[in-house]
Amino acid sequence: MPLYHDEDQAMLADTARGFMADEGNITKQLRHWRDRDCPDGFGHALWKQMAEMGFTGMLVGEEDGGLGMGHVEAGIVLEEIGRNLTPSPFLTSSVLAATALKHGSAELKGRYLPGLIAGDSVFAVAVDETAKHRPSRITTRAEKSGNGFKLTGAKSFVIQGASADMLVVAARTSGGDDDDDGITLFAVPKDAANMSHDALRLVDSSMATHTKFDGTELDGDAVIGEVDGGREVLNAMLTAGRIGAAAEGVGVASGAMDMTVDYLKQRKQFGQLIGEFQALQHRASHLYSEVEIARAVVIKAQQLLDAGAESAELMSSVAKAKVAKAAGLSVKEGVQMHGGIGMTDEYDIGLYMKRDRALQEFLGDAYFHANRVAELSGY
Amino acid sequence: MSDLETFRSETRDWLEANCPAEMRQPVRDDDDVYWGGRRATFKNDAQKAWFEACRDKGYTVPAWPKAYGGAGLSAPEAKVLRQEMSRIGARPPLSSFGIWMLGPALLQFGTEGQKQRFLNEIARGEIRWCQGYSEPGSGSDLVSMQTFGEDKGDHWTVNGQKIWTSYADEADWIFCLVRTDKDNKYKGITFMLFDMAGGGVTTKPILLISGNSPFCETFFDDVTVPKSYGEDCPGFVGEIGRGWDVAKYLLGHEREMISGMGGGERTAAIGTAMKRHSAKTGDDLDPALRSDLAMFDVDALAFTAMAEKFMDEMKSGKGHPAQPNMMKYVGTELNKRRHELMMSVGGSRSLEWDSEETRGGKAPRDWLRTKANSIEGGTSEVMLNVISKRILELPGS
């Protein structure tokens, strides 16, 4: 398969680009909700529109009422989300939770997927327990209680946790904190007893929670997949999420780069356009190269994942790390080349810098993933 | 079975019958590569047999038309041949700047008479060519070159000096940029072809920091270059005064060729091999070095995907025409970084300059050689200029 979009995918990209630029742009969404201190941090109306566009259920199988598309297609939407800094539940709900639910029972799917596809429901994912992404260590415990389970522990960096109708929670049902086995994934409904959220606004104006489980009671049918066999589902969910986050990161990187290159063609100092200065030209050209490579490795990872290739796991980490570096470079060069105006809230370039920082951290930063590349390669 | 699969199976049989076992070993020394030419000698019978079998089959230049010494293979067939040769580790039967550089220029700009004569000579390994582009005062600013050909009616008298002429001391003929109009910078250069044994040409190898001398200084002292070598066979390519068009085409071709290697050994991940290597010498990788290796592998694996995407886009005409400049920039910078890391992993062992255990100091010599990657064929800085201008469309310069 060639490493570029086929005809259908190119059409989807055109549609997604137009839609996100019109409806998901920074003025209409990010700034609008931020300036109103919206407790969700995103607009439900846009989520509903995204459902009408067919985006919300892209990765859901046709037999479950979705479109049965792949990660290349989801990545197309994510890149436009990134370019417009559009706050939405797409990555956590339509990519991460939807991937986990593929492994769920018919009953779970029936309970949650129609709401996702219709844009009525929002899902969150609770994996991290410390300030850094360390999914190998899960200390939140789920103990048998009657026909169900009782959850005890705490999760952090739960994006949109307080807005979510359901949280996918990774908990330990057996073994020690660092064991590979003994993990179980649960679909925890928002009204579950003894669950509390401490909601916070993050640097990029998105909303996240520290979530406490204090003997949270769950039915037995809240289990996604097999009891004690959740590591595989968790890994599948994380791989899909990382490749999705990387696609969004390419959008952030491109959006910031395009703004910056435009600025170099408009801003005059010393009687000339600053884009005429070679000192800036070379940095812009280097940045272009890095962003192009980031885009290439993301589509490679998407295609491998869609093909069910084993190497998708390694490539997901390569992609996440490469994008983190490229997007980080793009926003930093962006602010610097904009000069003083780049430091103002009025100008959008700073918003790219904030979003990039949050996205880099989500599901593992460049250090985490470079280290994982080394481990998967045996060194 | 499709035609292509039939071709694959025939090719396998042919390679099995014609490629000697010795020619399926990796190239280790300089004389493992056969360059052809009037003064060429074979290292052994196997090298001779393999070259002659390929020459007779048109496989020294498989994709060139049969009339010019090739095998007339279609692009998919040529790819099958490459795959099958690489499967058995077959060495290239003939290497030359005629195949890589002059051939493509003649196929694009040459007359029928030039193609008949020069392409056949190249394909049959009879004439070894070298390239005369750079001058001491004209490196990145190649178009400022001064070597001058004075018009003498049916010939030019050429005076001047070229530098970085690869293997000029072993070459028979040179394709050479010569100024024929001093008043016209871009349209005053002619792409000439001439015999280096015709008198007035001297070559002097340049000793490099790697201890090797693959390049020469080449001096022209009243060299006579005929305007014609017979019917329909001019002594220049394209038009008189328009040699810069040919040179630019060739530089683009060269960058594409360098980019095309992106998926190969130059950019592969190295961490796994480095870990093995340090275990062999009884060393541990320092954690900070391991981190750098991991970051390198991220970049290398990502660039491998970029190289694949680049090739796919080239084939379908989707890519930006200036994209080879980006590939050349990133690929060569990555290769330099790769060898820096290999030197660090190798430690004091990789400092040994001529010991037998290190195959004559291969590691440090290769490391030093890579420093030229981002200079030759257009420096990294020139590549960045081109990206700014042609892709990002930044103003000025």
Coordinates of N, CA, C and O in Angstrom, one line a residue, chain B residues 214-294:
Chain B
P214 N 39.9 9.6 -3.1 CA 39.0 9.3 -4.2 C 38.8 10.5 -5.1 O 38.2 10.3 -6.2
F215 N 39.3 11.7 -4.7 CA 39.1 12.9 -5.6 C 40.4 13.4 -6.1 O 41.5 13.2 -5.5
C216 N 40.3 14.2 -7.2 CA 41.5 14.8 -7.8 C 41.3 16.3 -8.0 O 40.2 16.7 -8.1
E217 N 42.5 16.9 -8.2 CA 42.5 18.2 -8.9 C 42.8 17.9 -10.3 O 43.6 17.0 -10.6
T218 N 42.1 18.5 -11.3 CA 42.3 18.2 -12.7 C 42.6 19.5 -13.4 O 41.9 20.5 -13.3
F219 N 43.8 19.6 -14.1 CA 44.2 20.8 -14.8 C 44.1 20.7 -16.3 O 44.5 19.6 -16.8
F220 N 43.6 21.8 -16.9 CA 43.5 21.8 -18.4 C 44.4 22.9 -18.9 O 44.3 24.0 -18.6
D221 N 45.4 22.4 -19.8 CA 46.4 23.4 -20.3 C 46.3 23.3 -21.9 O 46.9 22.4 -22.5
D222 N 45.6 24.2 -22.5 CA 45.4 24.2 -23.9 C 44.8 22.9 -24.4 O 45.4 22.3 -25.4
V223 N 43.8 22.4 -23.8 CA 43.2 21.1 -24.2 C 42.3 21.3 -25.4 O 41.4 22.2 -25.4
T224 N 42.4 20.5 -26.5 CA 41.6 20.7 -27.7 C 40.4 19.8 -27.5 O 40.5 18.6 -27.3
V225 N 39.2 20.4 -27.6 CA 37.9 19.7 -27.5 C 37.2 19.9 -28.8 O 36.7 21.0 -29.1
P226 N 37.1 18.8 -29.6 CA 36.4 18.9 -30.9 C 34.9 19.2 -30.7 O 34.3 18.8 -29.7
K227 N 34.3 20.0 -31.6 CA 32.9 20.3 -31.5 C 32.1 19.1 -32.0 O 30.9 19.0 -31.8
S228 N 32.8 18.2 -32.8 CA 32.0 17.0 -33.3 C 33.0 15.8 -33.3 O 34.1 15.9 -33.6
Y229 N 32.4 14.7 -33.0 CA 33.1 13.4 -33.0 C 32.6 12.6 -34.2 O 32.7 11.3 -34.2
G230 N 31.9 13.2 -35.2 CA 31.4 12.5 -36.3 C 29.9 12.8 -36.5 O 29.4 13.7 -35.8
E231 N 29.3 12.2 -37.5 CA 27.9 12.5 -37.8 C 27.0 12.4 -36.6 O 27.0 11.3 -36.0
D232 N 26.3 13.4 -36.3 CA 25.3 13.4 -35.3 C 25.9 13.1 -33.9 O 25.2 12.5 -33.0
C233 N 27.1 13.4 -33.8 CA 27.8 13.1 -32.5 C 28.6 14.3 -32.0 O 29.8 14.3 -32.1
P234 N 27.9 15.3 -31.5 CA 28.6 16.5 -31.0 C 29.5 16.3 -29.8 O 29.3 15.3 -29.1
G235 N 30.5 17.2 -29.6 CA 31.4 17.0 -28.5 C 30.8 17.7 -27.2 O 31.6 18.0 -26.3
F236 N 29.5 18.0 -27.3 CA 28.9 18.6 -26.1 C 27.5 18.1 -26.0 O 26.9 17.6 -27.0
V237 N 26.9 18.2 -24.8 CA 25.5 17.7 -24.6 C 24.6 18.9 -24.6 O 24.8 19.9 -23.9
G238 N 23.4 18.7 -25.2 CA 22.4 19.8 -25.3 C 22.9 20.8 -26.3 O 23.5 20.5 -27.3
E239 N 22.7 22.1 -25.9 CA 23.1 23.2 -26.8 C 24.4 23.9 -26.2 O 24.6 23.9 -25.0
I240 N 25.1 24.5 -27.2 CA 26.3 25.3 -26.7 C 25.7 26.5 -25.9 O 24.7 27.1 -26.3
G241 N 26.3 26.7 -24.7 CA 25.9 27.7 -23.9 C 24.7 27.3 -22.9 O 24.4 28.1 -22.0
R242 N 24.2 26.2 -23.1 CA 23.1 25.7 -22.2 C 23.4 24.5 -21.3 O 22.6 23.7 -21.0
G243 N 24.7 24.4 -21.1 CA 25.2 23.3 -20.2 C 24.7 23.3 -18.8 O 24.6 22.3 -18.1
W244 N 24.3 24.5 -18.4 CA 23.8 24.7 -17.0 C 22.5 23.9 -16.8 O 22.2 23.3 -15.8
D245 N 21.7 23.8 -17.9 CA 20.4 23.1 -17.8 C 20.7 21.6 -17.6 O 20.0 20.9 -16.8
V246 N 21.7 21.1 -18.3 CA 22.1 19.7 -18.2 C 22.7 19.4 -16.8 O 22.3 18.5 -16.1
A247 N 23.5 20.4 -16.3 CA 24.1 20.2 -15.0 C 23.0 20.2 -13.9 O 23.1 19.4 -13.0
K248 N 22.1 21.1 -14.0 CA 21.0 21.2 -13.0 C 20.2 19.9 -13.0 O 19.8 19.4 -11.9
Y249 N 19.9 19.4 -14.2 CA 19.2 18.1 -14.3 C 19.9 17.0 -13.6 O 19.4 16.2 -12.8
L250 N 21.3 17.0 -13.8 CA 22.1 15.9 -13.2 C 22.2 16.1 -11.7 O 22.2 15.1 -11.0
L251 N 22.2 17.3 -11.2 CA 22.3 17.5 -9.8 C 21.0 17.0 -9.1 O 21.0 16.4 -8.1
G252 N 19.9 17.3 -9.8 CA 18.6 16.8 -9.3 C 18.6 15.3 -9.3 O 18.1 14.7 -8.3
H253 N 19.1 14.7 -10.4 CA 19.1 13.3 -10.5 C 20.0 12.7 -9.4 O 19.6 11.7 -8.7
E254 N 21.1 13.3 -9.1 CA 22.0 12.9 -8.0 C 21.3 12.9 -6.7 O 21.4 12.0 -5.9
R255 N 20.6 14.0 -6.4 CA 19.9 14.1 -5.1 C 18.9 13.1 -5.0 O 18.7 12.5 -3.9
E256 N 18.2 12.8 -6.1 CA 17.1 11.8 -6.1 C 17.7 10.4 -5.7 O 17.2 9.7 -5.0
M257 N 18.9 10.2 -6.4 CA 19.6 8.9 -6.2 C 20.0 8.8 -4.7 O 19.8 7.7 -4.1
I258 N 20.6 9.9 -4.2 CA 21.0 9.8 -2.8 C 19.8 9.6 -1.9 O 19.8 8.8 -0.9
S259 N 18.6 10.3 -2.2 CA 17.4 10.2 -1.4 C 16.9 8.8 -1.5 O 16.4 8.2 -0.5
G260 N 17.0 8.2 -2.7 CA 16.5 6.8 -2.9 C 17.1 5.8 -2.0 O 16.6 4.8 -1.7
M261 N 18.3 6.1 -1.5 CA 19.0 5.2 -0.7 C 18.5 5.3 0.8 O 18.9 4.6 1.6
G262 N 17.5 6.2 1.0 CA 17.0 6.4 2.3 C 16.6 5.2 3.0 O 16.7 5.1 4.2
G263 N 16.0 4.3 2.3 CA 15.5 3.1 2.9 C 16.6 2.1 3.3 O 16.3 1.1 3.9
G264 N 17.7 2.3 2.8 CA 18.8 1.3 2.9 C 19.6 1.4 4.2 O 19.2 1.9 5.2
E265 N 20.8 0.8 4.1 CA 21.6 0.7 5.3 C 22.0 2.0 6.0 O 22.1 2.1 7.2
R266 N 22.1 3.1 5.2 CA 22.5 4.3 5.7 C 21.7 4.9 6.8 O 22.2 5.6 7.7
T267 N 20.4 4.5 6.8 CA 19.5 5.2 7.8 C 18.9 4.1 8.8 O 18.0 4.5 9.6
A268 N 19.2 2.9 8.6 CA 18.6 1.9 9.5 C 18.9 2.2 11.0 O 19.8 2.9 11.3
A269 N 18.0 1.7 11.8 CA 18.2 1.8 13.3 C 19.5 1.1 13.6 O 19.8 0.1 13.0
I270 N 20.2 1.6 14.7 CA 21.5 1.0 15.0 C 21.6 0.5 16.4 O 22.5 -0.2 16.8
G271 N 20.6 0.9 17.3 CA 20.7 0.6 18.7 C 21.0 -0.9 19.0 O 21.9 -1.2 19.8
T272 N 20.3 -1.8 18.3 CA 20.4 -3.2 18.6 C 21.8 -3.7 18.3 O 22.5 -4.4 19.1
A273 N 22.3 -3.3 17.1 CA 23.7 -3.7 16.7 C 24.7 -3.1 17.7 O 25.7 -3.7 18.0
M274 N 24.5 -1.9 18.1 CA 25.5 -1.2 19.0 C 25.6 -1.9 20.3 O 26.6 -2.0 20.9
K275 N 24.4 -2.4 20.8 CA 24.4 -3.1 22.1 C 25.2 -4.4 22.0 O 26.0 -4.7 22.8
R276 N 25.0 -5.1 20.8 CA 25.7 -6.3 20.6 C 27.2 -6.0 20.5 O 28.0 -6.7 21.1
H277 N 27.5 -4.9 19.8 CA 28.9 -4.5 19.6 C 29.6 -4.3 21.0 O 30.7 -4.7 21.2
S278 N 28.9 -3.5 21.8 CA 29.6 -3.1 23.1 C 29.7 -4.4 24.0 O 30.6 -4.5 24.8
A279 N 28.7 -5.3 23.9 CA 28.8 -6.5 24.6 C 30.0 -7.3 24.2 O 30.7 -7.9 25.0
K280 N 30.3 -7.3 22.9 CA 31.5 -8.0 22.4 C 32.8 -7.5 22.9 O 33.7 -8.2 23.2
T281 N 32.9 -6.2 23.1 CA 34.1 -5.6 23.6 C 34.1 -5.6 25.1 O 35.1 -5.0 25.7
G282 N 33.1 -6.1 25.7 CA 33.0 -6.2 27.2 C 32.6 -4.8 27.8 O 32.9 -4.6 29.0
D283 N 31.9 -4.0 27.1 CA 31.5 -2.7 27.6 C 30.0 -2.6 27.8 O 29.3 -3.4 27.2
D284 N 29.6 -1.7 28.7 CA 28.2 -1.4 28.8 C 27.9 -0.1 28.1 O 28.8 0.8 28.1
L285 N 26.7 0.1 27.6 CA 26.4 1.4 27.0 C 26.1 2.3 28.2 O 25.3 2.0 29.0
D286 N 26.8 3.5 28.2 CA 26.4 4.5 29.2 C 25.0 4.9 29.0 O 24.5 5.0 27.8
P287 N 24.2 5.1 30.1 CA 22.8 5.4 29.9 C 22.5 6.6 29.0 O 21.6 6.6 28.2
A288 N 23.4 7.6 29.1 CA 23.2 8.8 28.2 C 23.5 8.5 26.7 O 22.8 9.0 25.9
L289 N 24.4 7.6 26.5 CA 24.7 7.1 25.1 C 23.5 6.3 24.6 O 23.1 6.5 23.5
R290 N 23.0 5.5 25.5 CA 21.8 4.7 25.1 C 20.7 5.6 24.7 O 19.9 5.3 23.8
S291 N 20.5 6.7 25.5 CA 19.4 7.6 25.2 C 19.6 8.2 23.8 O 18.7 8.4 23.0
D292 N 20.9 8.6 23.5 CA 21.1 9.2 22.2 C 20.9 8.2 21.1 O 20.4 8.5 20.0
L293 N 21.3 6.9 21.3 CA 21.0 5.9 20.4 C 19.5 5.7 20.1 O 19.0 5.6 19.0
A294 N 18.7 5.8 21.2 CA 17.3 5.6 21.1 C 16.7 6.8 20.3 O 15.8 6.6 19.4

